[in-house]
């Protein structure tokens, strides 16, 4: 069953068009026959002063076999979209949004609604100007700021889906991880969530997460990056809600964001700015010890991100 659900991803693909569109790469997953990458647009302070408005965030689709960009969807908001995950059981695409929400879309209905652009030959869908009620699974989304879950002011930095559970992690000084057991209605039109805090003591500056199962064991795989320093991929054994550090791989490339792990332990990751092809490694290569000097840099980056989230929240309340 799992072999059918999880595609083998042992090769890289080129997502350089996202940078050419002046979008910033964030989340990454594999869904059906697509590599899926989320991205947002950030205006310079100069353009903001001139009155330019932020462009809405996007979801890009790349053919799994050829790696060629086949289409994109423009969302109806301009949130950071740091995480994306696919639930093949309910054909649901989860995308992080603003104000602590994870939006839930019908993957199949979105793809069916896409129309070929005559100029670029890409399939496109603009959700910013149409009624999307037939595409969203739950208009309420999934809140990650409920009192029994992440009760601090946090950002939904990244997400992954595994075994009917949605995992949400934060990018802050000390990371948190919450698992949401998902209960869908019989027609898959509504979803109820039951949160459980897994850890409030994860490393700082988490950008991507994935769950990997091998035999009777499960592992949490994390990507870390901040600013211009190198990136890291960490591996934790995941048992009864407890996390035990196993090892890491330090990647001499800054800006690692979303990651994906296939059934055989192959890891692929995407980057913002520094690299336009996905990085490929394997869980068995995550054997290096903690680099405390690098951890200090990640902590500083996590603090900066936490302050940015807090400032944005305060500004919205004014």
mmCIF file of C-alpha atoms in Angstrom:
data_model
loop_
_atom_site.group_PDB
_atom_site.id
_atom_site.type_symbol
_atom_site.label_atom_id
_atom_site.label_comp_id
_atom_site.label_asym_id
_atom_site.label_seq_id
_atom_site.Cartn_x
_atom_site.Cartn_y
_atom_site.Cartn_z
ATOM 1 C CA UNK A 1 0.000 0.000 0.000
ATOM 2 C CA UNK A 2 2.681 2.495 1.017
ATOM 3 C CA UNK A 3 4.745 1.638 -2.040
ATOM 4 C CA UNK A 4 1.820 2.803 -4.157
ATOM 5 C CA UNK A 5 1.213 5.949 -2.152
ATOM 6 C CA UNK A 6 4.818 7.149 -1.926
ATOM 7 C CA UNK A 7 6.647 7.779 -5.175
ATOM 8 C CA UNK A 8 10.374 7.116 -5.376
ATOM 9 C CA UNK A 9 12.106 10.502 -5.632
ATOM 10 C CA UNK A 10 15.809 9.969 -6.257
ATOM 11 C CA UNK A 11 16.445 12.647 -8.879
ATOM 12 C CA UNK A 12 16.418 16.437 -8.860
ATOM 13 C CA UNK A 13 14.210 18.812 -10.819
ATOM 14 C CA UNK A 14 14.679 22.435 -11.893
ATOM 15 C CA UNK A 15 12.395 25.031 -10.270
ATOM 16 C CA UNK A 16 14.286 28.064 -11.592
ATOM 17 C CA UNK A 17 11.215 29.583 -13.249
ATOM 18 C CA UNK A 18 9.883 30.503 -9.823
ATOM 19 C CA UNK A 19 12.838 32.814 -9.242
ATOM 20 C CA UNK A 20 12.435 34.223 -12.749
ATOM 21 C CA UNK A 21 8.845 35.097 -11.839
ATOM 22 C CA UNK A 22 10.277 37.038 -8.858
ATOM 23 C CA UNK A 23 8.705 34.652 -6.371
ATOM 24 C CA UNK A 24 10.413 33.136 -3.324
ATOM 25 C CA UNK A 25 10.435 29.336 -3.004
ATOM 26 C CA UNK A 26 9.013 27.919 0.241
ATOM 27 C CA UNK A 27 7.109 24.640 0.656
ATOM 28 C CA UNK A 28 7.581 21.419 -1.305
ATOM 29 C CA UNK A 29 5.854 18.036 -1.615
ATOM 30 C CA UNK A 30 4.960 15.348 -4.140
ATOM 31 C CA UNK A 31 1.323 14.824 -5.161
ATOM 32 C CA UNK A 32 0.189 12.242 -7.707
ATOM 33 C CA UNK A 33 2.333 12.970 -10.773
ATOM 34 C CA UNK A 34 3.568 16.390 -9.677
ATOM 35 C CA UNK A 35 6.349 18.025 -7.760
ATOM 36 C CA UNK A 36 4.465 20.794 -5.914
ATOM 37 C CA UNK A 37 6.237 23.979 -4.766
ATOM 38 C CA UNK A 38 4.665 26.939 -2.960
ATOM 39 C CA UNK A 39 6.061 30.458 -3.292
ATOM 40 C CA UNK A 40 5.303 34.012 -2.232
ATOM 41 C CA UNK A 41 6.151 37.448 -3.591
ATOM 42 C CA UNK A 42 7.824 40.077 -1.448
ATOM 43 C CA UNK A 43 7.925 43.730 -2.443
ATOM 44 C CA UNK A 44 10.940 45.884 -1.761
ATOM 45 C CA UNK A 45 10.400 48.738 0.705
ATOM 46 C CA UNK A 46 10.911 51.151 -2.231
ATOM 47 C CA UNK A 47 8.034 49.640 -4.261
ATOM 48 C CA UNK A 48 5.872 49.507 -1.153
ATOM 49 C CA UNK A 49 6.369 53.248 -0.643
ATOM 50 C CA UNK A 50 5.363 53.837 -4.249
ATOM 51 C CA UNK A 51 2.042 52.112 -3.577
ATOM 52 C CA UNK A 52 2.680 48.759 -5.228
ATOM 53 C CA UNK A 53 0.640 45.889 -3.775
ATOM 54 C CA UNK A 54 1.910 42.441 -2.881
ATOM 55 C CA UNK A 55 1.181 39.817 -5.507
ATOM 56 C CA UNK A 56 -0.752 36.789 -4.304
ATOM 57 C CA UNK A 57 1.088 33.615 -3.388
ATOM 58 C CA UNK A 58 1.330 30.708 -5.808
ATOM 59 C CA UNK A 59 1.436 26.929 -6.089
ATOM 60 C CA UNK A 60 3.665 25.611 -8.897
ATOM 61 C CA UNK A 61 3.373 22.162 -10.506
ATOM 62 C CA UNK A 62 6.259 20.296 -12.161
ATOM 63 C CA UNK A 63 5.812 17.005 -14.022
ATOM 64 C CA UNK A 64 7.153 14.154 -11.887
ATOM 65 C CA UNK A 65 8.681 12.280 -14.837
ATOM 66 C CA UNK A 66 10.198 15.128 -16.867
ATOM 67 C CA UNK A 67 10.631 17.808 -14.189
ATOM 68 C CA UNK A 68 9.092 20.353 -16.577
ATOM 69 C CA UNK A 69 6.899 23.165 -15.197
ATOM 70 C CA UNK A 70 3.335 22.384 -16.276
ATOM 71 C CA UNK A 71 1.179 24.880 -14.406
ATOM 72 C CA UNK A 72 0.575 27.241 -11.508
ATOM 73 C CA UNK A 73 -2.257 28.346 -9.278
ATOM 74 C CA UNK A 74 -2.505 31.863 -7.877
ATOM 75 C CA UNK A 75 -4.033 31.756 -4.393
ATOM 76 C CA UNK A 76 -6.490 34.275 -2.960
ATOM 77 C CA UNK A 77 -4.021 35.644 -0.394
ATOM 78 C CA UNK A 78 -0.359 36.658 -0.169
ATOM 79 C CA UNK A 79 0.679 34.664 2.900
ATOM 80 C CA UNK A 80 4.156 33.206 3.360
ATOM 81 C CA UNK A 81 2.970 29.681 2.297
ATOM 82 C CA UNK A 82 5.933 28.071 4.033
ATOM 83 C CA UNK A 83 4.453 24.581 4.020
ATOM 84 C CA UNK A 84 2.547 22.282 1.686
ATOM 85 C CA UNK A 85 1.497 18.644 2.078
ATOM 86 C CA UNK A 86 -0.622 16.151 0.160
ATOM 87 C CA UNK A 87 -3.155 13.720 1.617
ATOM 88 C CA UNK A 88 -3.716 11.015 -0.993
ATOM 89 C CA UNK A 89 -6.474 9.363 1.044
ATOM 90 C CA UNK A 90 -8.738 12.423 0.695
ATOM 91 C CA UNK A 91 -7.045 14.019 -2.340
ATOM 92 C CA UNK A 92 -6.395 17.089 -0.184
ATOM 93 C CA UNK A 93 -3.650 19.663 -0.566
ATOM 94 C CA UNK A 94 -2.767 21.474 2.672
ATOM 95 C CA UNK A 95 -1.128 24.891 2.331
ATOM 96 C CA UNK A 96 -0.102 27.163 5.195
ATOM 97 C CA UNK A 97 -1.765 30.561 5.142
ATOM 98 C CA UNK A 98 -1.835 33.731 7.194
ATOM 99 C CA UNK A 99 -2.791 34.139 10.866
ATOM 100 C CA UNK A 100 -2.104 30.581 11.909
ATOM 101 C CA UNK A 101 -4.274 28.836 9.317
ATOM 102 C CA UNK A 102 -3.648 25.792 7.176
ATOM 103 C CA UNK A 103 -5.933 25.925 4.118
ATOM 104 C CA UNK A 104 -7.377 22.695 2.755
ATOM 105 C CA UNK A 105 -7.986 22.392 -0.993
ATOM 106 C CA UNK A 106 -9.314 19.603 -3.186
ATOM 107 C CA UNK A 107 -6.265 18.750 -5.278
ATOM 108 C CA UNK A 108 -8.255 17.096 -8.059
ATOM 109 C CA UNK A 109 -10.833 19.864 -8.355
ATOM 110 C CA UNK A 110 -8.106 22.518 -8.511
ATOM 111 C CA UNK A 111 -6.284 20.654 -11.274
ATOM 112 C CA UNK A 112 -9.518 20.148 -13.234
ATOM 113 C CA UNK A 113 -10.292 23.869 -13.059
ATOM 114 C CA UNK A 114 -6.937 24.881 -14.547
ATOM 115 C CA UNK A 115 -6.977 26.324 -18.067
ATOM 116 C CA UNK A 116 -4.146 26.389 -20.600
ATOM 117 C CA UNK A 117 -2.576 29.798 -21.141
ATOM 118 C CA UNK A 118 -2.235 30.304 -24.914
ATOM 119 C CA UNK A 119 0.898 32.418 -24.541
ATOM 120 C CA UNK A 120 2.894 30.150 -22.232
ATOM 121 C CA UNK A 121 1.075 26.799 -22.718
ATOM 122 C CA UNK A 122 1.034 26.472 -18.916
ATOM 123 C CA UNK A 123 -2.098 25.349 -17.107
ATOM 124 C CA UNK A 124 -3.237 28.179 -14.846
ATOM 125 C CA UNK A 125 -5.893 28.965 -12.276
ATOM 126 C CA UNK A 126 -6.380 32.295 -10.517
ATOM 127 C CA UNK A 127 -8.260 31.856 -7.233
ATOM 128 C CA UNK A 128 -8.016 35.549 -6.371
ATOM 129 C CA UNK A 129 -11.037 36.537 -8.443
ATOM 130 C CA UNK A 130 -13.382 33.524 -8.474
ATOM 131 C CA UNK A 131 -15.664 31.710 -6.059
ATOM 132 C CA UNK A 132 -13.484 28.951 -4.619
ATOM 133 C CA UNK A 133 -16.183 27.265 -2.521
ATOM 134 C CA UNK A 134 -16.144 24.250 -4.841
ATOM 135 C CA UNK A 135 -12.393 23.877 -4.399
ATOM 136 C CA UNK A 136 -11.841 24.285 -0.659
ATOM 137 C CA UNK A 137 -12.626 21.294 1.539
ATOM 138 C CA UNK A 138 -13.193 23.384 4.645
ATOM 139 C CA UNK A 139 -13.851 27.117 4.535
ATOM 140 C CA UNK A 140 -12.666 27.395 8.117
ATOM 141 C CA UNK A 141 -9.245 25.931 7.486
ATOM 142 C CA UNK A 142 -7.228 24.306 10.241
ATOM 143 C CA UNK A 143 -6.223 26.654 13.048
ATOM 144 C CA UNK A 144 -2.828 26.119 14.648
ATOM 145 C CA UNK A 145 -3.377 28.763 17.303
ATOM 146 C CA UNK A 146 -6.006 27.061 19.445
ATOM 147 C CA UNK A 147 -5.350 27.081 23.192
ATOM 148 C CA UNK A 148 -4.645 23.345 23.366
ATOM 149 C CA UNK A 149 -2.100 23.449 20.571
ATOM 150 C CA UNK A 150 0.305 26.281 19.733
ATOM 151 C CA UNK A 151 -0.943 28.873 22.169
ATOM 152 C CA UNK A 152 1.967 31.266 21.626
ATOM 153 C CA UNK A 153 2.191 33.763 18.798
ATOM 154 C CA UNK A 154 3.811 31.576 16.157
ATOM 155 C CA UNK A 155 3.971 31.053 12.425
ATOM 156 C CA UNK A 156 2.951 27.821 10.738
ATOM 157 C CA UNK A 157 6.386 27.509 9.204
ATOM 158 C CA UNK A 158 6.003 24.116 7.583
ATOM 159 C CA UNK A 159 3.835 20.999 7.471
ATOM 160 C CA UNK A 160 3.807 17.373 6.386
ATOM 161 C CA UNK A 161 1.192 14.618 6.172
ATOM 162 C CA UNK A 162 1.729 11.036 7.346
ATOM 163 C CA UNK A 163 -0.706 8.257 8.278
ATOM 164 C CA UNK A 164 -3.871 10.417 8.442
ATOM 165 C CA UNK A 165 -2.077 12.989 10.580
ATOM 166 C CA UNK A 166 -1.009 16.527 9.710
ATOM 167 C CA UNK A 167 2.188 17.692 11.417
ATOM 168 C CA UNK A 168 2.755 21.433 11.851
ATOM 169 C CA UNK A 169 6.074 22.950 12.970
ATOM 170 C CA UNK A 170 7.116 26.483 13.837
ATOM 171 C CA UNK A 171 10.138 28.523 12.820
ATOM 172 C CA UNK A 172 11.217 30.264 16.024
ATOM 173 C CA UNK A 173 13.947 30.340 18.680
ATOM 174 C CA UNK A 174 12.676 27.028 20.068
ATOM 175 C CA UNK A 175 10.599 25.052 17.611
ATOM 176 C CA UNK A 176 7.273 23.386 18.384
ATOM 177 C CA UNK A 177 5.583 20.464 16.662
ATOM 178 C CA UNK A 178 1.877 19.650 16.806
ATOM 179 C CA UNK A 179 0.203 16.579 15.290
ATOM 180 C CA UNK A 180 -3.386 16.953 14.067
ATOM 181 C CA UNK A 181 -5.431 13.796 13.726
ATOM 182 C CA UNK A 182 -7.823 14.462 10.823
ATOM 183 C CA UNK A 183 -11.414 13.230 10.761
ATOM 184 C CA UNK A 184 -13.195 13.784 7.440
ATOM 185 C CA UNK A 185 -16.940 13.754 6.797
ATOM 186 C CA UNK A 186 -18.315 10.955 4.625
ATOM 187 C CA UNK A 187 -18.353 13.231 1.557
ATOM 188 C CA UNK A 188 -14.868 14.703 2.285
ATOM 189 C CA UNK A 189 -16.334 18.200 2.378
ATOM 190 C CA UNK A 190 -15.510 18.984 6.010
ATOM 191 C CA UNK A 191 -12.648 18.026 8.275
ATOM 192 C CA UNK A 192 -12.391 18.032 12.052
ATOM 193 C CA UNK A 193 -8.996 18.234 13.715
ATOM 194 C CA UNK A 194 -7.765 16.926 17.062
ATOM 195 C CA UNK A 195 -4.421 18.462 18.033
ATOM 196 C CA UNK A 196 -1.722 16.897 20.169
ATOM 197 C CA UNK A 197 1.493 18.675 21.107
ATOM 198 C CA UNK A 198 4.465 16.460 20.258
ATOM 199 C CA UNK A 199 7.306 18.751 21.260
ATOM 200 C CA UNK A 200 7.983 22.295 22.403
ATOM 201 C CA UNK A 201 11.728 21.762 22.300
ATOM 202 C CA UNK A 202 12.642 21.376 18.628
ATOM 203 C CA UNK A 203 15.701 23.106 17.130
ATOM 204 C CA UNK A 204 15.448 26.677 15.898
ATOM 205 C CA UNK A 205 14.794 27.939 12.357
ATOM 206 C CA UNK A 206 12.889 24.913 11.054
ATOM 207 C CA UNK A 207 11.947 25.300 7.388
ATOM 208 C CA UNK A 208 10.775 21.835 6.341
ATOM 209 C CA UNK A 209 9.592 18.599 7.986
ATOM 210 C CA UNK A 210 8.899 15.034 6.880
ATOM 211 C CA UNK A 211 8.051 11.731 8.566
ATOM 212 C CA UNK A 212 9.864 8.558 7.473
ATOM 213 C CA UNK A 213 8.966 5.029 8.556
ATOM 214 C CA UNK A 214 11.401 2.097 8.509
ATOM 215 C CA UNK A 215 10.221 -1.205 9.958
ATOM 216 C CA UNK A 216 8.653 -0.527 13.331
ATOM 217 C CA UNK A 217 10.433 2.821 13.721
ATOM 218 C CA UNK A 218 9.468 6.327 12.657
ATOM 219 C CA UNK A 219 11.783 9.253 12.102
ATOM 220 C CA UNK A 220 11.218 13.007 11.985
ATOM 221 C CA UNK A 221 13.327 14.739 9.336
ATOM 222 C CA UNK A 222 13.857 18.507 9.660
ATOM 223 C CA UNK A 223 15.495 21.101 7.413
ATOM 224 C CA UNK A 224 17.048 24.224 8.939
ATOM 225 C CA UNK A 225 18.282 27.443 7.386
ATOM 226 C CA UNK A 226 18.459 31.166 8.058
ATOM 227 C CA UNK A 227 20.067 34.146 6.411
ATOM 228 C CA UNK A 228 23.195 33.364 4.430
ATOM 229 C CA UNK A 229 24.554 30.514 6.571
ATOM 230 C CA UNK A 230 24.692 26.880 5.471
ATOM 231 C CA UNK A 231 21.681 24.577 5.814
ATOM 232 C CA UNK A 232 21.193 21.375 7.788
ATOM 233 C CA UNK A 233 18.952 18.299 7.665
ATOM 234 C CA UNK A 234 18.341 16.632 11.037
ATOM 235 C CA UNK A 235 17.052 13.160 11.869
ATOM 236 C CA UNK A 236 15.159 12.240 15.064
ATOM 237 C CA UNK A 237 13.736 8.905 16.123
ATOM 238 C CA UNK A 238 10.061 9.468 16.805
ATOM 239 C CA UNK A 239 8.478 7.156 19.430
ATOM 240 C CA UNK A 240 5.477 7.662 21.749
ATOM 241 C CA UNK A 241 5.676 11.404 21.238
ATOM 242 C CA UNK A 242 9.351 11.519 22.233
ATOM 243 C CA UNK A 243 12.111 12.699 19.907
ATOM 244 C CA UNK A 244 15.688 11.389 20.069
ATOM 245 C CA UNK A 245 18.385 13.045 17.944
ATOM 246 C CA UNK A 246 20.121 10.551 15.606
ATOM 247 C CA UNK A 247 22.271 12.692 13.301
ATOM 248 C CA UNK A 248 22.365 15.401 10.671
ATOM 249 C CA UNK A 249 23.857 16.382 7.332
ATOM 250 C CA UNK A 250 25.235 19.882 6.939
ATOM 251 C CA UNK A 251 24.601 21.140 3.403
ATOM 252 C CA UNK A 252 26.981 23.850 2.244
ATOM 253 C CA UNK A 253 24.180 25.785 0.546
ATOM 254 C CA UNK A 254 22.086 28.488 2.262
ATOM 255 C CA UNK A 255 18.320 28.817 2.058
ATOM 256 C CA UNK A 256 17.030 25.240 2.295
ATOM 257 C CA UNK A 257 13.239 25.254 2.617
ATOM 258 C CA UNK A 258 10.731 22.443 2.055
ATOM 259 C CA UNK A 259 11.775 18.771 2.082
ATOM 260 C CA UNK A 260 10.205 15.478 1.049
ATOM 261 C CA UNK A 261 11.139 11.897 1.992
ATOM 262 C CA UNK A 262 10.002 8.944 -0.101
ATOM 263 C CA UNK A 263 9.293 5.350 1.000
ATOM 264 C CA UNK A 264 12.940 4.312 0.574
ATOM 265 C CA UNK A 265 14.412 7.208 2.564
ATOM 266 C CA UNK A 266 15.451 9.401 -0.372
ATOM 267 C CA UNK A 267 15.315 13.071 0.639
ATOM 268 C CA UNK A 268 14.796 15.948 -1.773
ATOM 269 C CA UNK A 269 14.788 19.613 -0.790
ATOM 270 C CA UNK A 270 14.203 22.992 -2.430
ATOM 271 C CA UNK A 271 15.921 26.330 -1.772
ATOM 272 C CA UNK A 272 15.101 30.011 -1.870
ATOM 273 C CA UNK A 273 17.498 32.155 -3.936
ATOM 274 C CA UNK A 274 20.680 30.041 -3.665
ATOM 275 C CA UNK A 275 19.861 26.992 -5.806
ATOM 276 C CA UNK A 276 17.329 26.349 -8.582
ATOM 277 C CA UNK A 277 17.530 22.536 -8.654
ATOM 278 C CA UNK A 278 16.404 20.296 -5.822
ATOM 279 C CA UNK A 279 19.007 18.747 -3.531
ATOM 280 C CA UNK A 280 19.021 14.946 -3.195
ATOM 281 C CA UNK A 281 20.352 12.908 -0.256
ATOM 282 C CA UNK A 282 19.309 9.913 1.894
ATOM 283 C CA UNK A 283 18.297 9.438 5.522
ATOM 284 C CA UNK A 284 21.272 7.104 6.060
ATOM 285 C CA UNK A 285 23.638 10.025 5.369
ATOM 286 C CA UNK A 286 22.347 12.005 8.337
ATOM 287 C CA UNK A 287 25.129 10.921 10.704
ATOM 288 C CA UNK A 288 27.006 14.104 11.671
ATOM 289 C CA UNK A 289 26.996 15.412 15.247
ATOM 290 C CA UNK A 290 25.526 18.735 16.340
ATOM 291 C CA UNK A 291 27.565 21.778 15.262
ATOM 292 C CA UNK A 292 26.999 24.177 18.157
ATOM 293 C CA UNK A 293 28.393 27.220 16.334
ATOM 294 C CA UNK A 294 25.905 26.604 13.519
ATOM 295 C CA UNK A 295 23.095 26.057 16.038
ATOM 296 C CA UNK A 296 23.776 29.522 17.459
ATOM 297 C CA UNK A 297 23.232 30.967 13.983
ATOM 298 C CA UNK A 298 19.978 29.045 13.623
ATOM 299 C CA UNK A 299 18.820 30.298 17.022
ATOM 300 C CA UNK A 300 19.531 33.897 15.980
ATOM 301 C CA UNK A 301 17.551 33.311 12.785
ATOM 302 C CA UNK A 302 14.682 31.769 14.735
ATOM 303 C CA UNK A 303 14.563 34.783 17.044
ATOM 304 C CA UNK A 304 14.429 37.155 14.066
ATOM 305 C CA UNK A 305 11.565 35.180 12.548
ATOM 306 C CA UNK A 306 9.669 35.112 15.844
ATOM 307 C CA UNK A 307 9.992 38.878 16.202
ATOM 308 C CA UNK A 308 8.767 39.388 12.646
ATOM 309 C CA UNK A 309 5.683 37.277 13.334
ATOM 310 C CA UNK A 310 4.985 39.141 16.569
ATOM 311 C CA UNK A 311 5.366 42.527 14.848
ATOM 312 C CA UNK A 312 3.054 41.481 12.014
ATOM 313 C CA UNK A 313 0.461 40.331 14.545
ATOM 314 C CA UNK A 314 0.663 43.614 16.441
ATOM 315 C CA UNK A 315 0.344 45.638 13.236
ATOM 316 C CA UNK A 316 -2.825 43.742 12.253
ATOM 317 C CA UNK A 317 -4.388 44.560 15.611
ATOM 318 C CA UNK A 318 -3.816 48.317 15.182
#
